[in-house]
PDB file of C-alpha atoms in Angstrom:
ATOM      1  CA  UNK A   1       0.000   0.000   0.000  1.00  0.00           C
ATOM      2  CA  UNK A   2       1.271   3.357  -0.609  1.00  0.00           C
ATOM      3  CA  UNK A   3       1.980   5.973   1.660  1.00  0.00           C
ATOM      4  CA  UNK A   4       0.078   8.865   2.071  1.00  0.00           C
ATOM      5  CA  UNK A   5       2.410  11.125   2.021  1.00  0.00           C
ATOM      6  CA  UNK A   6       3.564  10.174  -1.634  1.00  0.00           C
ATOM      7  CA  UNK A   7       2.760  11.989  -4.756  1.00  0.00           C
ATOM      8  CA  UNK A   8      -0.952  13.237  -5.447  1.00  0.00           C
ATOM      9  CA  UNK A   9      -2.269  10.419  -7.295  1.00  0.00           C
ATOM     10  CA  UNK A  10      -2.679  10.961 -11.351  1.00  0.00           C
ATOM     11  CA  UNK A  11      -6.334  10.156 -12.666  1.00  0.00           C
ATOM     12  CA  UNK A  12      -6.795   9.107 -15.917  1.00  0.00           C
ATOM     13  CA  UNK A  13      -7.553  12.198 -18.504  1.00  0.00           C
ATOM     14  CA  UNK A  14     -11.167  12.071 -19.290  1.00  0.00           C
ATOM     15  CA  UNK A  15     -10.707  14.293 -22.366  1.00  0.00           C
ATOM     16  CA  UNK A  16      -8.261  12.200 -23.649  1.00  0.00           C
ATOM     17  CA  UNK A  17     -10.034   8.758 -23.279  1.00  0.00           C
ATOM     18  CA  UNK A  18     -13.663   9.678 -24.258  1.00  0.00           C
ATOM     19  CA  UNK A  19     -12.992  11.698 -27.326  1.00  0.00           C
ATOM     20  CA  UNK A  20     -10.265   8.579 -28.465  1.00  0.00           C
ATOM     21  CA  UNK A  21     -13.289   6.316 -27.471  1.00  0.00           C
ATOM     22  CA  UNK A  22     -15.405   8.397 -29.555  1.00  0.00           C
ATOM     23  CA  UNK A  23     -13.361   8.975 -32.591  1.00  0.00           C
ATOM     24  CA  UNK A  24     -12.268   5.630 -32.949  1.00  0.00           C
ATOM     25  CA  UNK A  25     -15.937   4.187 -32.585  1.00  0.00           C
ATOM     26  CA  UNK A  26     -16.749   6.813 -35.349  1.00  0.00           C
ATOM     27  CA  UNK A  27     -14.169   5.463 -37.528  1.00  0.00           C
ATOM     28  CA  UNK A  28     -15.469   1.979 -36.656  1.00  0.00           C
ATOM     29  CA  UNK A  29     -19.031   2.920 -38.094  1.00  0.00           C
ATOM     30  CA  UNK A  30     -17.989   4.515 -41.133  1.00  0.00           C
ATOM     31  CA  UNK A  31     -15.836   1.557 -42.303  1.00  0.00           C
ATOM     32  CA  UNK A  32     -19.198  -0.557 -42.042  1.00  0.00           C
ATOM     33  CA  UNK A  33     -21.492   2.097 -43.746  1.00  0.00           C
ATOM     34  CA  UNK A  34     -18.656   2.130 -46.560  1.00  0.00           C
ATOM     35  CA  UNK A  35     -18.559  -1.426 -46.612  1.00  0.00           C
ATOM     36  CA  UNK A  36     -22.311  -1.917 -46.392  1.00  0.00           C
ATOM     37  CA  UNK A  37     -22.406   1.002 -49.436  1.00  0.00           C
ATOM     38  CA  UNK A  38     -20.075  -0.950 -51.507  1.00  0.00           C
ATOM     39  CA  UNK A  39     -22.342  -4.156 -51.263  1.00  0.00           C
ATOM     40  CA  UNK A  40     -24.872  -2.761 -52.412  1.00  0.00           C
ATOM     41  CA  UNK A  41     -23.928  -0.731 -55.178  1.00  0.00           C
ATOM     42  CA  UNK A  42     -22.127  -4.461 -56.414  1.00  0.00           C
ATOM     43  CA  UNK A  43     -25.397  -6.525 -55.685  1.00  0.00           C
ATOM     44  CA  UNK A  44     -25.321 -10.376 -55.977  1.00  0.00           C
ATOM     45  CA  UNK A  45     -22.016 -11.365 -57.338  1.00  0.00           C
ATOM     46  CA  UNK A  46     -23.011 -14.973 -58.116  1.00  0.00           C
ATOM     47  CA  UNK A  47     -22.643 -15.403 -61.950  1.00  0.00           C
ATOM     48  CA  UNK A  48     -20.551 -12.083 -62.389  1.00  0.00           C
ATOM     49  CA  UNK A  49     -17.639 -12.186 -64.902  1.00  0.00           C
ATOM     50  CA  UNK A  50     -16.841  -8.490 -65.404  1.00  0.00           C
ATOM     51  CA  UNK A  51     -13.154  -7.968 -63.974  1.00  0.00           C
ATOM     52  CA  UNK A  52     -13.541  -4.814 -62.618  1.00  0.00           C
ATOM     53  CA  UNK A  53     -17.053  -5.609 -60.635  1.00  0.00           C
ATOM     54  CA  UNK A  54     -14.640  -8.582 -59.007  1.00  0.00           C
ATOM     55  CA  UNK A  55     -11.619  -6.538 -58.462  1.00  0.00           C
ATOM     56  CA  UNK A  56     -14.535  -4.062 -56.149  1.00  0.00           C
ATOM     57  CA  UNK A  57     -15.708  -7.496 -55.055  1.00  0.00           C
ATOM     58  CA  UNK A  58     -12.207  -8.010 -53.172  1.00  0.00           C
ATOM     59  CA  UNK A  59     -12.374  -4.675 -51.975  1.00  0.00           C
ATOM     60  CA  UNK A  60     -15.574  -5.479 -50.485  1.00  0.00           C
ATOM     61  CA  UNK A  61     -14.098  -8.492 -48.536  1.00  0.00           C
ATOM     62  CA  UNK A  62     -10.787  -6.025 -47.448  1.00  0.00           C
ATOM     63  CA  UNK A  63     -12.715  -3.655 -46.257  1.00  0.00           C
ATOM     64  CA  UNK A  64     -14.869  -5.987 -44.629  1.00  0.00           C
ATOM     65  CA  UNK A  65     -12.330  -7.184 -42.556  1.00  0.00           C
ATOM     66  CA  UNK A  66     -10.472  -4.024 -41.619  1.00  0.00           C
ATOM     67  CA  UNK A  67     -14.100  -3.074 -40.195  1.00  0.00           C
ATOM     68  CA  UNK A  68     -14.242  -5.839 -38.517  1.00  0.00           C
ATOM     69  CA  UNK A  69     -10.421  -5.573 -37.052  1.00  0.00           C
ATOM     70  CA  UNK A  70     -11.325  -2.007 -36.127  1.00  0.00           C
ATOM     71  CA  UNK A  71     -14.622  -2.824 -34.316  1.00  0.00           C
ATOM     72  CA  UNK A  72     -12.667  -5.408 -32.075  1.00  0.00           C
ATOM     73  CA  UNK A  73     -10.545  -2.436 -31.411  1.00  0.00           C
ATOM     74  CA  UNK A  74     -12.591  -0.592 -29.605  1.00  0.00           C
ATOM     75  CA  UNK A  75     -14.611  -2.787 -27.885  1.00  0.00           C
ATOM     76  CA  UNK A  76     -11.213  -4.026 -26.518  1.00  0.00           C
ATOM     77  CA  UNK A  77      -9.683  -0.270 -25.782  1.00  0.00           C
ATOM     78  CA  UNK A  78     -13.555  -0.135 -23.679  1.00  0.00           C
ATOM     79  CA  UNK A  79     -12.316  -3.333 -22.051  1.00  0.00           C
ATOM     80  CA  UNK A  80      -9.020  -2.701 -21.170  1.00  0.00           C
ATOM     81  CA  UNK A  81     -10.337   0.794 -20.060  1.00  0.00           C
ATOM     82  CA  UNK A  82     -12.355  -0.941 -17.163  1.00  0.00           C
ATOM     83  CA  UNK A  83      -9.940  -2.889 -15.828  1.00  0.00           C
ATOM     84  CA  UNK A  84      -7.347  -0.144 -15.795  1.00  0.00           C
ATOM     85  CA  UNK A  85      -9.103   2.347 -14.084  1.00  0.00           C
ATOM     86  CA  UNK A  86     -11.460  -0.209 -11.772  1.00  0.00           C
ATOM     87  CA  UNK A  87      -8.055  -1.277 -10.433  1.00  0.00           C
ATOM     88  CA  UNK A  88      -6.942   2.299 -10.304  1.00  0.00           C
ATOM     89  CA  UNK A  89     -10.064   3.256  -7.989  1.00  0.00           C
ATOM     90  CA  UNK A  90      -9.280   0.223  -5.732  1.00  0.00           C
ATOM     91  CA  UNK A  91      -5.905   0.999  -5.053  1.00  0.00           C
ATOM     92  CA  UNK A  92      -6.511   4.877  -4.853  1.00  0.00           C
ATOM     93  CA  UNK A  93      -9.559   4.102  -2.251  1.00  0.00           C
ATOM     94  CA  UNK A  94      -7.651   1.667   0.055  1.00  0.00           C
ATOM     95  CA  UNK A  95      -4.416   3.888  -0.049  1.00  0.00           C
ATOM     96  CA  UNK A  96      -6.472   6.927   0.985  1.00  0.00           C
ATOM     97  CA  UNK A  97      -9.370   4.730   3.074  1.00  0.00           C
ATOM     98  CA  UNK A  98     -12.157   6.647   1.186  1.00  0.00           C
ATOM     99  CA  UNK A  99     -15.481   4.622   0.909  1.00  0.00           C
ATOM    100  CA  UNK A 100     -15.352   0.881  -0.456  1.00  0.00           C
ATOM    101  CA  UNK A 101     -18.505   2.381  -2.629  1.00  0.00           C
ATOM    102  CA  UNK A 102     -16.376   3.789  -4.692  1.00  0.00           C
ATOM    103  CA  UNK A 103     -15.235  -0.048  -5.303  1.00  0.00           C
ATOM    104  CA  UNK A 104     -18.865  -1.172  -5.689  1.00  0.00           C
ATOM    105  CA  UNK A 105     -19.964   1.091  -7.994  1.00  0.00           C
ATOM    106  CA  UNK A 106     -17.006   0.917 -10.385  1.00  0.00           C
ATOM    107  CA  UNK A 107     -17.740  -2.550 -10.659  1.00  0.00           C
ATOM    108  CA  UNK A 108     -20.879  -2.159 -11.438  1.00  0.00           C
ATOM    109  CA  UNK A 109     -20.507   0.625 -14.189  1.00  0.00           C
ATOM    110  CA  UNK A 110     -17.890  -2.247 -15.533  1.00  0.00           C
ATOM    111  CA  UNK A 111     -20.453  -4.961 -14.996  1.00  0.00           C
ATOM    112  CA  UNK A 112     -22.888  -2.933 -17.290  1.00  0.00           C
ATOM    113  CA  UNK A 113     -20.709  -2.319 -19.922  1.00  0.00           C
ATOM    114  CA  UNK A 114     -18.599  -5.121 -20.412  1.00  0.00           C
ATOM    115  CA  UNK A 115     -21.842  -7.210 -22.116  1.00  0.00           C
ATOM    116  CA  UNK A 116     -22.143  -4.792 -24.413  1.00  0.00           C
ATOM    117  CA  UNK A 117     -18.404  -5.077 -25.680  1.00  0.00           C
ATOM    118  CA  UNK A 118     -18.915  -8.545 -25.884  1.00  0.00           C
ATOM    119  CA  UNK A 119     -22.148  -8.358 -28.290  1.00  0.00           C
ATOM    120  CA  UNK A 120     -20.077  -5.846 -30.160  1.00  0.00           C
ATOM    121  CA  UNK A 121     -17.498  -8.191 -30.945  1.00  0.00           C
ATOM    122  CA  UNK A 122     -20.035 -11.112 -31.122  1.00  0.00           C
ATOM    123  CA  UNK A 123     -22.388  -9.049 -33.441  1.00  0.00           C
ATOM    124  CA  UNK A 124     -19.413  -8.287 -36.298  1.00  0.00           C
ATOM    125  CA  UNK A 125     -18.033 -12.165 -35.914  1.00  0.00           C
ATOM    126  CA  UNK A 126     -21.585 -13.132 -37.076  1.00  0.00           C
ATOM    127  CA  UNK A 127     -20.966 -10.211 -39.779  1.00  0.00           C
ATOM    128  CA  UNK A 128     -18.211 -11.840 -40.763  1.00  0.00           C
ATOM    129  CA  UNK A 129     -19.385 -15.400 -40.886  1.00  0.00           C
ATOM    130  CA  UNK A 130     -22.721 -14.287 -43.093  1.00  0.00           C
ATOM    131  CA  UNK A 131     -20.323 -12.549 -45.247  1.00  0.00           C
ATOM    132  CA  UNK A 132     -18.283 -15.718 -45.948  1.00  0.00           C
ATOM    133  CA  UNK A 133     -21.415 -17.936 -46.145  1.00  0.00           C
ATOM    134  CA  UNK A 134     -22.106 -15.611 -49.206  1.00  0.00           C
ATOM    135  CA  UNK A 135     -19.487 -15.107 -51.206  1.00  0.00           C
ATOM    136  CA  UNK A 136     -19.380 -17.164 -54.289  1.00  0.00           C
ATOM    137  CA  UNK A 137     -15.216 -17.090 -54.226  1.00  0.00           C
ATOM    138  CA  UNK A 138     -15.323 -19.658 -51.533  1.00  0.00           C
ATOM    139  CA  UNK A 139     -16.264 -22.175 -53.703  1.00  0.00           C
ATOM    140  CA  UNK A 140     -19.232 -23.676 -51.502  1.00  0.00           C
ATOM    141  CA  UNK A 141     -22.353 -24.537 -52.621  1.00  0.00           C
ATOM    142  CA  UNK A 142     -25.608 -22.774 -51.452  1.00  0.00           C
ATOM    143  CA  UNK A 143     -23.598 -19.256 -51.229  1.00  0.00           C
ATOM    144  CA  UNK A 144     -26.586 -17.643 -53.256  1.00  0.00           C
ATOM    145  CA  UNK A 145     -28.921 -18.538 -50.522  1.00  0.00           C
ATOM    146  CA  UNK A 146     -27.155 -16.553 -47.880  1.00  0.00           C
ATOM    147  CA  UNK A 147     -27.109 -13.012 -50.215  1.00  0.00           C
ATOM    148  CA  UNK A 148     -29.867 -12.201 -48.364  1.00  0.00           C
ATOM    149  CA  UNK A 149     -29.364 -12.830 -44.918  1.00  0.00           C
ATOM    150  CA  UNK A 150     -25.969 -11.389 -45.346  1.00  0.00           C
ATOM    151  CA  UNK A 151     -27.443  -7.879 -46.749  1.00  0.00           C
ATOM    152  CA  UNK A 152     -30.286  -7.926 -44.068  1.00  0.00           C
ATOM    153  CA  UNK A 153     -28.327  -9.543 -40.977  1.00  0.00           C
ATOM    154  CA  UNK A 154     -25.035  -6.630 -41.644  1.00  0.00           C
ATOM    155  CA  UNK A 155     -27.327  -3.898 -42.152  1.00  0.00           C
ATOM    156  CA  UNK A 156     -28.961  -4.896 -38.368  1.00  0.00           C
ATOM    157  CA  UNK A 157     -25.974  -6.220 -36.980  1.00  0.00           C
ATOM    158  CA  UNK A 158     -24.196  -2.750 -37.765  1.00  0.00           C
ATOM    159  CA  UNK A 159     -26.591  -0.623 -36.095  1.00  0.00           C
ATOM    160  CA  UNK A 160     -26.261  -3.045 -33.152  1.00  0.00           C
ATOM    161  CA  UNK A 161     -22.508  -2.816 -32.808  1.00  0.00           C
ATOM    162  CA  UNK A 162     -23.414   1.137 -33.248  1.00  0.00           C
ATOM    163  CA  UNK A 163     -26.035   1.081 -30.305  1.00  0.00           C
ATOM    164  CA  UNK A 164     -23.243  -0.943 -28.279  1.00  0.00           C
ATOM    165  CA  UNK A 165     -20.527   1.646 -28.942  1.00  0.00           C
ATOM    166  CA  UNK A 166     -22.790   4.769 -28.004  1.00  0.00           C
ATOM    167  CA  UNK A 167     -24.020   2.189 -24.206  1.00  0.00           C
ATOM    168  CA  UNK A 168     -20.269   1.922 -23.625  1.00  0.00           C
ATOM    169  CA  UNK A 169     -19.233   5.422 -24.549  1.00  0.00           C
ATOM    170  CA  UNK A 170     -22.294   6.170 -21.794  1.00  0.00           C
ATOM    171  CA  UNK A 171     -20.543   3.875 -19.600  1.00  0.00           C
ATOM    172  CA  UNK A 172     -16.671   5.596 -19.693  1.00  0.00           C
ATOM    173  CA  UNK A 173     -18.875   8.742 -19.137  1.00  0.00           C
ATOM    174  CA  UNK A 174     -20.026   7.440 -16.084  1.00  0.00           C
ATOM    175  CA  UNK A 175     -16.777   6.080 -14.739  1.00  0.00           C
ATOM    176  CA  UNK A 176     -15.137   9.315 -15.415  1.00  0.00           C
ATOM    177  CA  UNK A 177     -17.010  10.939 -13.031  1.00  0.00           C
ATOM    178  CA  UNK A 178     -16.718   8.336 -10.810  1.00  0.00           C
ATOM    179  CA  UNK A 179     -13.101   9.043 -10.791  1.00  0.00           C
ATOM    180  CA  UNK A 180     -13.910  12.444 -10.383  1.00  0.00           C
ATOM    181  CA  UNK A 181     -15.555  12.019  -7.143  1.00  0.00           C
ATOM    182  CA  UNK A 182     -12.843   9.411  -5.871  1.00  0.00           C
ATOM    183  CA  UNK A 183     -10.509  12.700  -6.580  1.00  0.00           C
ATOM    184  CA  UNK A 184     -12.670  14.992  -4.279  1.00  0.00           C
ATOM    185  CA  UNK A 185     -12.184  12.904  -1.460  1.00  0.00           C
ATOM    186  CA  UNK A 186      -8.480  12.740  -2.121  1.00  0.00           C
ATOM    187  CA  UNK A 187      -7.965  16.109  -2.156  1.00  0.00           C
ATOM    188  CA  UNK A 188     -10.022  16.254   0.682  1.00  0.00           C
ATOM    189  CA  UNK A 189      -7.671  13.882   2.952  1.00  0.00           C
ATOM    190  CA  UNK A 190      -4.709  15.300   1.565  1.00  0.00           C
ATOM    191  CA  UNK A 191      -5.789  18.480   2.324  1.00  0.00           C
ATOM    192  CA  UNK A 192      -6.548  17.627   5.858  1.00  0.00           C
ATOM    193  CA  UNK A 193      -2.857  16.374   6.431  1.00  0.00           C
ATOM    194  CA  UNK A 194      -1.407  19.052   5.247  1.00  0.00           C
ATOM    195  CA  UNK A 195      -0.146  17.512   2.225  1.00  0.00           C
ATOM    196  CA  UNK A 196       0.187  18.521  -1.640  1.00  0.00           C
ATOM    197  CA  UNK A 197      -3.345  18.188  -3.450  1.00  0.00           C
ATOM    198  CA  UNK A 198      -2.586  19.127  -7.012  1.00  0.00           C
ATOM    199  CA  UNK A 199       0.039  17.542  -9.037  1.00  0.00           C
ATOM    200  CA  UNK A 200       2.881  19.910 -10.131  1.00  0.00           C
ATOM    201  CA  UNK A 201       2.026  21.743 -13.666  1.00  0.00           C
ATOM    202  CA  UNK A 202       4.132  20.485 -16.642  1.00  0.00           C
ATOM    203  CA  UNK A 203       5.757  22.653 -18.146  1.00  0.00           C
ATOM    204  CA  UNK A 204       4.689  23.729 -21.629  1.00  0.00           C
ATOM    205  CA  UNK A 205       5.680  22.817 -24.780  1.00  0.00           C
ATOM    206  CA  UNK A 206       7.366  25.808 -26.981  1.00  0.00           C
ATOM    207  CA  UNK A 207       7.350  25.582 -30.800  1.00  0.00           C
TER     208      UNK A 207
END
């Protein structure tokens, strides 16, 4: 356990984290409506012999999957958030003895938004796997029969992994001000013992 008397503790920069969290989620859900686009505008590819329709067909399929990469990302940056900054608030609460609800209710923000990271990631796998069940390069028969589902299940499945992106982003929200409030009572007990209860200012960058 650390002493009290040690530096003031750094919190993690809620600028920083929910406008990365948001930018990258934004990202994340314009590869998919590009992707989604570019299905579209090539339809059913079954029977198709024109080079350059194919050559967009591939492009499809790479894009595809660098959406797909990308929407594991941040589900897993939403992830690793949690467990960074849950144990943070432990350690910060039992260093300073501040309330054990702090503990409580940082799992539970985590408890509430780790299901929908996992759907996320769930939702484009099944993207994924429609996507392959349809695509006539893959040789296997009955890929015409899953054109469908594949158009109607990624078009759904996209605005799910959207709705799960905005929940979570809710979620860091909440957390930050968590932390926020773990930070009052810090400065609160520093202050009482005399101690510092502001980091020290960087100093600024010139040019």
């Amino acid at each position: 356990m650390r002493s009290l008397a040690g530096e003031f503790p750094l919190r993690p920069r809620k600028e920083i984290m929910e406008k990365m969290f948001s930018w990258v989620a934004i990202f994340a859900v314009s590869l998919m409506v590009a992707t989604a686009g570019l299905g579209l505008w090539l339809g059913d590819l079954h029977g198709q012999t024109d080079p350059a329709i194919l050559r967009w067909g591939t492009v499809h399929r790479l894009s595809g999957v660098l959406a797909a990469l990308v929407v594991v990302l941040v589900n897993s940056m939403s992830v690793t958030y949690f467990i960074g900054t849950g144990r943070w608030c432990r350690e910060v609460v039992e260093t300073y003895g501040l309330s054990p609800t702090f503990i409580t209710q940082s799992k539970q923000i985590k408890r509430r938004s780790f299901p929908f990271a996992l759907f996320g990631m769930l939702s484009v796998v099944a993207i994924v796997a429609l996507g392959g069940a349809a695509d006539p390069a893959a040789g296997r028969q009955g890929s015409a029969d899953w054109v469908t589902p594949h158009l109607v299940g990624g078009l759904g499945l996209a605005a799910v992994i959207a709705a799960c992106f905005a929940a979570q982003r809710t979620r860091i929200h909440e957390q930050q001000q968590l932390i926020e409030a773990v930070m009052a009572d810090v400065r609160e007990v520093r202050s009482s013992r005399g101690l510092e209860v502001e980091p020290l200012a960087e100093t600024p960058t010139v040019g």
